[in-house]
PDB file of C-alpha atoms in Angstrom:
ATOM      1  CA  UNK A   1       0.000   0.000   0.000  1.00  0.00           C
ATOM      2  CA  UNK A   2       1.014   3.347  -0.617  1.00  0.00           C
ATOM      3  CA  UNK A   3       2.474   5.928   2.361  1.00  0.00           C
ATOM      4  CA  UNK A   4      -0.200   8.568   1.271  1.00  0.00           C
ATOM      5  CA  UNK A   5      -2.600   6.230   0.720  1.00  0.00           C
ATOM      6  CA  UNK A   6      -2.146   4.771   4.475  1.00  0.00           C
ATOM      7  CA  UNK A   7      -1.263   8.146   5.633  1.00  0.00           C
ATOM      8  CA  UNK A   8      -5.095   9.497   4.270  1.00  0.00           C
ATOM      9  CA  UNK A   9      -6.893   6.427   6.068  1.00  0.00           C
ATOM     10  CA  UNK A  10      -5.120   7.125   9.306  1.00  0.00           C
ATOM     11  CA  UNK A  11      -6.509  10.937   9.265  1.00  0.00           C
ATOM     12  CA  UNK A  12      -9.962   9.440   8.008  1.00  0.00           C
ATOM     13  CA  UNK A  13     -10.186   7.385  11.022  1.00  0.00           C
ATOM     14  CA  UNK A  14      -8.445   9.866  13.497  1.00  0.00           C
ATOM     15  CA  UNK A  15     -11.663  11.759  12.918  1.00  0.00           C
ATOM     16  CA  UNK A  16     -14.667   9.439  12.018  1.00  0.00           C
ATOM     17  CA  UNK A  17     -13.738   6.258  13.364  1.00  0.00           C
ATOM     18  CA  UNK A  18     -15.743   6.466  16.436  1.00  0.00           C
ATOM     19  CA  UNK A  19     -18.786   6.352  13.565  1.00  0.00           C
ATOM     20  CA  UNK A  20     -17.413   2.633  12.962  1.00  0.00           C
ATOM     21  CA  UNK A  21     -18.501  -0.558  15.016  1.00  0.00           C
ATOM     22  CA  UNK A  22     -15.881  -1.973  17.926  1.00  0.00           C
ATOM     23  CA  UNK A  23     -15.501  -4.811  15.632  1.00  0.00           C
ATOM     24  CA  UNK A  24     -14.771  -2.672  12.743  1.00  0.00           C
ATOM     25  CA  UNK A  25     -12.380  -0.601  14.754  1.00  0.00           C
ATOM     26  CA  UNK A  26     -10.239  -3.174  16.006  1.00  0.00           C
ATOM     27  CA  UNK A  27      -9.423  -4.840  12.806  1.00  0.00           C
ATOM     28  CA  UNK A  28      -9.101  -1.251  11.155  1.00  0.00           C
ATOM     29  CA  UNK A  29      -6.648  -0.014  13.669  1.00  0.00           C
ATOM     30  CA  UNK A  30      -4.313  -3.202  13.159  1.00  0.00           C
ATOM     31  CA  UNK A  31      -4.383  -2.838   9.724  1.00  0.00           C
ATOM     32  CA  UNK A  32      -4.075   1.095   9.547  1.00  0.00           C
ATOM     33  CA  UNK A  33      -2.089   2.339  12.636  1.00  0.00           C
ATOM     34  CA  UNK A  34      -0.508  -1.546  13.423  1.00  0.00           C
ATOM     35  CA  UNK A  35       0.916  -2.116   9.738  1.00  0.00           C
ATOM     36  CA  UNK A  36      -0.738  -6.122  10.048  1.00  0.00           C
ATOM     37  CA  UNK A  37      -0.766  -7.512   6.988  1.00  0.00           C
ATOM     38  CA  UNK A  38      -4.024  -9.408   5.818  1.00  0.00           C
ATOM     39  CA  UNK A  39      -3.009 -13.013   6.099  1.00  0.00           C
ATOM     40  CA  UNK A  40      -1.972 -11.537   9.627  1.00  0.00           C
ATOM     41  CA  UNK A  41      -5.157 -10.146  11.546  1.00  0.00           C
ATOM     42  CA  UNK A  42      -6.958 -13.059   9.659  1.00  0.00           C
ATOM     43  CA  UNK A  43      -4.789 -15.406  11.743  1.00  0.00           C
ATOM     44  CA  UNK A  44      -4.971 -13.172  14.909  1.00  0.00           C
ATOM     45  CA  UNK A  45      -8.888 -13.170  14.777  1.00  0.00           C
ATOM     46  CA  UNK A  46      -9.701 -16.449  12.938  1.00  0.00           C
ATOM     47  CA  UNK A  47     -11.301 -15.279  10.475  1.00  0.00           C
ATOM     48  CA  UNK A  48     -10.615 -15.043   6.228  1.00  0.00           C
ATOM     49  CA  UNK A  49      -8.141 -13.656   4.731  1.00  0.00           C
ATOM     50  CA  UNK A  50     -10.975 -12.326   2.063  1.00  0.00           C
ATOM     51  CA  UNK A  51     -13.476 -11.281   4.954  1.00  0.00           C
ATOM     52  CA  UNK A  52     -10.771  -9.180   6.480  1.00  0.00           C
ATOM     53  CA  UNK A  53      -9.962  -7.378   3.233  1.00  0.00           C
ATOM     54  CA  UNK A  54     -13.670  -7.086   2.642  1.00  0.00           C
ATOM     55  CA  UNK A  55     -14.341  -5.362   6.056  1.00  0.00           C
ATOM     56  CA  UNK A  56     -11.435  -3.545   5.186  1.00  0.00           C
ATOM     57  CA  UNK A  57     -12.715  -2.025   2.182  1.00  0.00           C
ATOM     58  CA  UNK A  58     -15.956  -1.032   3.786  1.00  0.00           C
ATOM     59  CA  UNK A  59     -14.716   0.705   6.422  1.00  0.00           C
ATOM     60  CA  UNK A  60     -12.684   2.464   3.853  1.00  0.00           C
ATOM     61  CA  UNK A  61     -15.390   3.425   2.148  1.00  0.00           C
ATOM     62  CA  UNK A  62     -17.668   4.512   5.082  1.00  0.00           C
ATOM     63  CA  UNK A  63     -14.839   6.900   6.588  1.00  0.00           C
ATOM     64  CA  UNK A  64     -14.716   8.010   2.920  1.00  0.00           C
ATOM     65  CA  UNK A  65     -18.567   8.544   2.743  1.00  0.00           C
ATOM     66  CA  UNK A  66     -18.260  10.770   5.441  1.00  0.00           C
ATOM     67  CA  UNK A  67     -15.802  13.063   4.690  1.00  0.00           C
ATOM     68  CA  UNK A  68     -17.557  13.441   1.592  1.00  0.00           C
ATOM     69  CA  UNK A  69     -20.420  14.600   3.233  1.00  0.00           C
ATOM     70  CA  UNK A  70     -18.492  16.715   6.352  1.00  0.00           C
ATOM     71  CA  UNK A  71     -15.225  17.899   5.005  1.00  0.00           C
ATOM     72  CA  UNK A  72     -14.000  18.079   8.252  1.00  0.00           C
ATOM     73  CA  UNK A  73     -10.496  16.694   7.647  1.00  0.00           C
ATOM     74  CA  UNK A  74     -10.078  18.934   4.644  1.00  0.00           C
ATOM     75  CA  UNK A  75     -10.842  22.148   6.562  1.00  0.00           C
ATOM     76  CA  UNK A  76      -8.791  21.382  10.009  1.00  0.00           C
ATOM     77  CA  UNK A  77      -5.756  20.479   7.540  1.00  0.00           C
ATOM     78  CA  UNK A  78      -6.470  24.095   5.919  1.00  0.00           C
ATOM     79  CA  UNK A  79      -6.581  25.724   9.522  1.00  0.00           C
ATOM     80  CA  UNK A  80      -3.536  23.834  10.562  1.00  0.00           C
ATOM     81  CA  UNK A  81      -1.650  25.007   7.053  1.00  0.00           C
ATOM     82  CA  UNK A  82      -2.486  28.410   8.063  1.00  0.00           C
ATOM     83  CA  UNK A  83      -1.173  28.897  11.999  1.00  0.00           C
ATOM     84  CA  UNK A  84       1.683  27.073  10.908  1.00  0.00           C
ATOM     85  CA  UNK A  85       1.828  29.944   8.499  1.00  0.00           C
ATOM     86  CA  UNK A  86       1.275  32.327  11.406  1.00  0.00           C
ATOM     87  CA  UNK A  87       4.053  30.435  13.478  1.00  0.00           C
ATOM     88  CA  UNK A  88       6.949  31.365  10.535  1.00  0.00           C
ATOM     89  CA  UNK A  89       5.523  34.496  10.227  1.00  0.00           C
ATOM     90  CA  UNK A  90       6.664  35.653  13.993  1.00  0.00           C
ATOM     91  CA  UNK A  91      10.025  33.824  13.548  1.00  0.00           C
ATOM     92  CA  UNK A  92      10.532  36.385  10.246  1.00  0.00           C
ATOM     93  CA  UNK A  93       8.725  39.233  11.544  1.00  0.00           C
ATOM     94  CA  UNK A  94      11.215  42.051  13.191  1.00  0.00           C
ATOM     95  CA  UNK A  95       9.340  42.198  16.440  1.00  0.00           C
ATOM     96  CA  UNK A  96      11.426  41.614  19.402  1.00  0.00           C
ATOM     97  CA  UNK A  97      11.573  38.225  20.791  1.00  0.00           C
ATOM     98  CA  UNK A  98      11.166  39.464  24.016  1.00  0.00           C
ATOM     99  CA  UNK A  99       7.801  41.015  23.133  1.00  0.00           C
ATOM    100  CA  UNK A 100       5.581  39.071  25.787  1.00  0.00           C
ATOM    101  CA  UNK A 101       2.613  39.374  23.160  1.00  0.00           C
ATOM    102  CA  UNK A 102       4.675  37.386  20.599  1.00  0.00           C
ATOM    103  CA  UNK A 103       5.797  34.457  23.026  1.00  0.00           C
ATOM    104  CA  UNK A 104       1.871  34.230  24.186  1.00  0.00           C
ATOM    105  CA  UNK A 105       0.986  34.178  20.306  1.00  0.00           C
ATOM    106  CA  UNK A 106       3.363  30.966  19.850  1.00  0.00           C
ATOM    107  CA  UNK A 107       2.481  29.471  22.644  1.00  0.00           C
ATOM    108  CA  UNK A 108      -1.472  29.501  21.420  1.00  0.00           C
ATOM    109  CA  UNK A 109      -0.174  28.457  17.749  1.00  0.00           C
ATOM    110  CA  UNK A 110       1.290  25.077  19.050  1.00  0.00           C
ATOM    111  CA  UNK A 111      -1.643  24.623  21.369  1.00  0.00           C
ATOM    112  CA  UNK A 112      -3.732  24.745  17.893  1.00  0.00           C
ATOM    113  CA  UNK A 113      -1.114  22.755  16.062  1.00  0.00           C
ATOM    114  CA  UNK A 114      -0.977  19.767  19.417  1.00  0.00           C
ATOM    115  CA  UNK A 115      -4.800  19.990  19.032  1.00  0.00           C
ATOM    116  CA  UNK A 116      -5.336  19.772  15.464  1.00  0.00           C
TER     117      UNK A 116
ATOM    118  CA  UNK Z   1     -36.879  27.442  23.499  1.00  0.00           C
ATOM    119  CA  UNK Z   2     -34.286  29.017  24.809  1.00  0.00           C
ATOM    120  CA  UNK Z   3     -32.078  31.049  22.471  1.00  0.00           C
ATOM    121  CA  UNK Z   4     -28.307  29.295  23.293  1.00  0.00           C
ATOM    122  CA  UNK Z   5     -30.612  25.674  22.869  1.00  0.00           C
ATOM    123  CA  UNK Z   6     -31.205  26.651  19.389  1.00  0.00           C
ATOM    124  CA  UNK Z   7     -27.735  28.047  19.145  1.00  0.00           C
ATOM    125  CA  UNK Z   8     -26.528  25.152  20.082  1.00  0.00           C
ATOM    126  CA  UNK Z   9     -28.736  22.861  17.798  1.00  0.00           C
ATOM    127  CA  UNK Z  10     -27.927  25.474  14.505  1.00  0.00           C
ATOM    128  CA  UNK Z  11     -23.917  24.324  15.415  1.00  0.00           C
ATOM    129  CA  UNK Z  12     -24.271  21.306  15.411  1.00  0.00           C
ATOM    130  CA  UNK Z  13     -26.659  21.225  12.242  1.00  0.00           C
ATOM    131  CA  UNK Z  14     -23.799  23.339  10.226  1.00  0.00           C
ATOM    132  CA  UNK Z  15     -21.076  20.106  11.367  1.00  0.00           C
ATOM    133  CA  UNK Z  16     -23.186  17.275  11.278  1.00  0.00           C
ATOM    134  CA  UNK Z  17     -26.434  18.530   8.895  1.00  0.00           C
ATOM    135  CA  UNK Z  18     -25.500  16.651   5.884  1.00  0.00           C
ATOM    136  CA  UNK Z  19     -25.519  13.317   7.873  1.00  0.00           C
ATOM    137  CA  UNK Z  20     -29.511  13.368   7.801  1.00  0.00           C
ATOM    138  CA  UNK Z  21     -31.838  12.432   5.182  1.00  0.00           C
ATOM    139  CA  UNK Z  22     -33.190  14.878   2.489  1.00  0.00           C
ATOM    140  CA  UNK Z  23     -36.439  15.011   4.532  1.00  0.00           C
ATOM    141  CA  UNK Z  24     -35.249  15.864   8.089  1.00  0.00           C
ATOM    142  CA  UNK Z  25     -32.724  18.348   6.479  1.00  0.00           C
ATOM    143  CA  UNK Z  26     -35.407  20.399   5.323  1.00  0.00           C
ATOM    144  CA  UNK Z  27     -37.800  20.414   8.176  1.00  0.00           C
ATOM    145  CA  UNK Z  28     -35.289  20.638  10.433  1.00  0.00           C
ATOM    146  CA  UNK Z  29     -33.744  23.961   8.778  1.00  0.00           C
ATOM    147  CA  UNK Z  30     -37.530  25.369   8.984  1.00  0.00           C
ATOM    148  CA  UNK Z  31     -37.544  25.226  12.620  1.00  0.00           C
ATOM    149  CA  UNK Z  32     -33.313  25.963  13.935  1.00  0.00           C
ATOM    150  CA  UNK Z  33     -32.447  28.147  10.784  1.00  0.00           C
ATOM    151  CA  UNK Z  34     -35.361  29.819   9.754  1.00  0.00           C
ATOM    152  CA  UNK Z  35     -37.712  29.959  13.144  1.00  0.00           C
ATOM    153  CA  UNK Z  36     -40.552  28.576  12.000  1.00  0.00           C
ATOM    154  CA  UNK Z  37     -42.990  27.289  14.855  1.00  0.00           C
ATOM    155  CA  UNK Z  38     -44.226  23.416  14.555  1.00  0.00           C
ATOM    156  CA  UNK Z  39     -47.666  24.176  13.778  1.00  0.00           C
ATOM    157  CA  UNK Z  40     -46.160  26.335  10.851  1.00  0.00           C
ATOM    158  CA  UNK Z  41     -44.171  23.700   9.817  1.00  0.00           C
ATOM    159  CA  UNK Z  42     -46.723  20.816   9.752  1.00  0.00           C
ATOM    160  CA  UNK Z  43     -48.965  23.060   7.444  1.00  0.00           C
ATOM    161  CA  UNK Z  44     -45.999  23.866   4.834  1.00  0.00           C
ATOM    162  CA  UNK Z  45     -45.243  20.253   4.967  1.00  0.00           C
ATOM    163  CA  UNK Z  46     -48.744  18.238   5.307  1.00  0.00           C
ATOM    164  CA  UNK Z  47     -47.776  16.659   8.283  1.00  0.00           C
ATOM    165  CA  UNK Z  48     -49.207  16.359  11.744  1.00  0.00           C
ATOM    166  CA  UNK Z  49     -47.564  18.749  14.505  1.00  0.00           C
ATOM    167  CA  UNK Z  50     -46.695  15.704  16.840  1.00  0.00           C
ATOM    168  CA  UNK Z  51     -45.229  14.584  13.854  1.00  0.00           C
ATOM    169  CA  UNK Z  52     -43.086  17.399  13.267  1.00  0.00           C
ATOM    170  CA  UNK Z  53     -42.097  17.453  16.419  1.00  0.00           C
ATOM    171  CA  UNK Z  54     -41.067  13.912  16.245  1.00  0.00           C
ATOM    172  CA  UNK Z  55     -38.829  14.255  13.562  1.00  0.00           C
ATOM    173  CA  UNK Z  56     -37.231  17.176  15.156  1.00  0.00           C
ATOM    174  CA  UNK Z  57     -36.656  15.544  18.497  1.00  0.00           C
ATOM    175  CA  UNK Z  58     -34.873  12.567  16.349  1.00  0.00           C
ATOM    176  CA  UNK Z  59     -32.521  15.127  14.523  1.00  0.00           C
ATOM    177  CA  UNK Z  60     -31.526  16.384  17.520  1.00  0.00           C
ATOM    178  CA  UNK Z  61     -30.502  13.205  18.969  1.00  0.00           C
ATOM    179  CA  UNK Z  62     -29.044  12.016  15.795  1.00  0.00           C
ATOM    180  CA  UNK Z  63     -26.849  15.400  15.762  1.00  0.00           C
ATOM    181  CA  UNK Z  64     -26.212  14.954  19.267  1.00  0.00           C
ATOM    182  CA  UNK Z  65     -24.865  11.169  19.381  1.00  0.00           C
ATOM    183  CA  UNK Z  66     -22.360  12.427  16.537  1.00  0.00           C
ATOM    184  CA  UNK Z  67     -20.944  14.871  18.905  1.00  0.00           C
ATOM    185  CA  UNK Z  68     -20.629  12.580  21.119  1.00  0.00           C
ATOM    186  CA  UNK Z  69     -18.605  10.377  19.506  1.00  0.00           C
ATOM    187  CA  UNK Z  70     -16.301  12.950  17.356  1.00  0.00           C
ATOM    188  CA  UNK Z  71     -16.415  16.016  19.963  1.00  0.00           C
ATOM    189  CA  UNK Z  72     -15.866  18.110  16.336  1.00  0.00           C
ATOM    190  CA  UNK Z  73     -17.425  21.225  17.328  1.00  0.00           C
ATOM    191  CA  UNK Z  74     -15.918  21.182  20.496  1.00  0.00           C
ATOM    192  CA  UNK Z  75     -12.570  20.888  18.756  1.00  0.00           C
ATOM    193  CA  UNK Z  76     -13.515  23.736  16.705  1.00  0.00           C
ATOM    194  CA  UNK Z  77     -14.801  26.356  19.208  1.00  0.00           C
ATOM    195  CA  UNK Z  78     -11.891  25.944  21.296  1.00  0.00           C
ATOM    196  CA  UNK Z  79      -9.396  26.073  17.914  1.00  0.00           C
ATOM    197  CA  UNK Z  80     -11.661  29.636  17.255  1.00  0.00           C
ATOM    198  CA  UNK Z  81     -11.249  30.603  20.470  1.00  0.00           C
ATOM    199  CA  UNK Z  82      -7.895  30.498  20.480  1.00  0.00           C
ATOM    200  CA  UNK Z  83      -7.397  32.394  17.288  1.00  0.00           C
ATOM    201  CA  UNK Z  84      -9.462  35.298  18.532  1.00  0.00           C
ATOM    202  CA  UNK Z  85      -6.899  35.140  21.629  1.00  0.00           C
ATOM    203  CA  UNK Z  86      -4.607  35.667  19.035  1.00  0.00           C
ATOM    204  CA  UNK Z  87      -5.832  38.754  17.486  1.00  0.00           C
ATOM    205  CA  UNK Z  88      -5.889  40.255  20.528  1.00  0.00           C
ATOM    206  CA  UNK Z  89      -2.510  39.780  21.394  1.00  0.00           C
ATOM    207  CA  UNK Z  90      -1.407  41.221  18.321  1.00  0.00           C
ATOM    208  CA  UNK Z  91      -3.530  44.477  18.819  1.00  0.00           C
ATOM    209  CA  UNK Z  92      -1.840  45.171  22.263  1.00  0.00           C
ATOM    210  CA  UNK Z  93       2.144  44.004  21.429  1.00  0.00           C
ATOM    211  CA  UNK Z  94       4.591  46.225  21.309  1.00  0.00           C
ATOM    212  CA  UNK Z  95       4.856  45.532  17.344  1.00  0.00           C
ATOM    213  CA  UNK Z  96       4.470  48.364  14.978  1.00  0.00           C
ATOM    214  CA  UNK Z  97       1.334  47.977  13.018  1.00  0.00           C
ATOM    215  CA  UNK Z  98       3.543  48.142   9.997  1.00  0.00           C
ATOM    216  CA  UNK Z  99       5.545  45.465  10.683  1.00  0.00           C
ATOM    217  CA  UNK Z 100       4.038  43.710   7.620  1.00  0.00           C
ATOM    218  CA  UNK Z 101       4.549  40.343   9.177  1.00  0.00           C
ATOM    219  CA  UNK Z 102       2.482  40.890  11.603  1.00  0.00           C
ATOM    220  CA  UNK Z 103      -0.485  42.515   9.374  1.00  0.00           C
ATOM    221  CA  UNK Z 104      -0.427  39.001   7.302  1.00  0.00           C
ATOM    222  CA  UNK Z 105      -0.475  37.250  10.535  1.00  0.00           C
ATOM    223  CA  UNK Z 106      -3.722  39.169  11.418  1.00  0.00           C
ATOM    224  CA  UNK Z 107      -4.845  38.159   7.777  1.00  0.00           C
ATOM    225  CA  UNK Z 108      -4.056  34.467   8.024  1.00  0.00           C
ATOM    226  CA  UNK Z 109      -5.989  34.673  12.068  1.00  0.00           C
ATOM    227  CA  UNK Z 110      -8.951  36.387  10.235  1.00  0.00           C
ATOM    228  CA  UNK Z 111      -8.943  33.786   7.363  1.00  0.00           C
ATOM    229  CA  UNK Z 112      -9.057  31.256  10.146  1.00  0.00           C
ATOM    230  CA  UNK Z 113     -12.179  32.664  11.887  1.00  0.00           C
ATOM    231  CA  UNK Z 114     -13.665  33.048   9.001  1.00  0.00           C
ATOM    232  CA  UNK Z 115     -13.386  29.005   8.006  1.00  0.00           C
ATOM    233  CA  UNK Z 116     -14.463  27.743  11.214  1.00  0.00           C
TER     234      UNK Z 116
END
């Protein structure tokens, strides 16, 4: 599987994935966030090969439903694009680091960035 | 109803809105967005007022489990808030106002309300 590819599911079920079932989450999350292969969480959880790919797929396709329909991972990506913005922006800007105003600004930017 | 309940139910519509059907979309923006009363509603729509309210009483459950489970406009308000913190911190720092750094920064914290 492709990084990106792995990297987009992970997001997708940082945000929905409490929409899934517990049985759907814990196969997800091994094959996801654990790197199992197939053949492996079929042998872990006796079932098929094929019926783990299959709920695989689904849930896939569920998280995808719903960020079709919400958008929500696409818009906290934009916000977190931008205050990183605002965080290079004070490093380059030719306010004093001592300026109490400016540390309090990057301290709230990586709150926003831990949070995001 | 008390104004910050229907506050309340309008934010949660604007996150979690497109998760309902065609049908409680609709009736439900006649009574959060646009204020009408039940009665109003179950005239415009040929449909009983206990019915009406029903339907309502569902959406708001519906919208209500999701933020349960994703906390999303939690997340958000408290991202918002923070940006607004922000702001103001730049409009009391030492900074000259024509430090242009710091004007794009206020553009960037703007663009940011603005999205959420």
């Amino acid at each position: 599987m492709k990084m990106d590819e792995r990297y987009e599911q992970a997001m997708l079920y940082d945000f929905y994935g409490e929409l899934l079932t517990e049985h759907q989450k814990e196969i997800y999350e091994l094959f996801v966030l654990d790197d199992y292969s197939l053949g492996e969480i079929a042998q872990e959880k006796g079932i098929s090969r094929q019926g783990v790919h299959d709920l695989i797929k689904r849930c896939n396709k569920t998280l995808e439903g719903y960020e079709e329909k919400l958008h929500l991972v696409q818009k906290f990506l934009s916000v977190k694009e931008k205050v990183h913005r605002i965080d290079e922006l004070l490093l380059t800007s030719e306010t004093s680091p001592e300026d109490p105003a400016i540390a309090k600004i990057r301290k709230i930017a990586d709150e926003i960035i831990e949070e995001l």
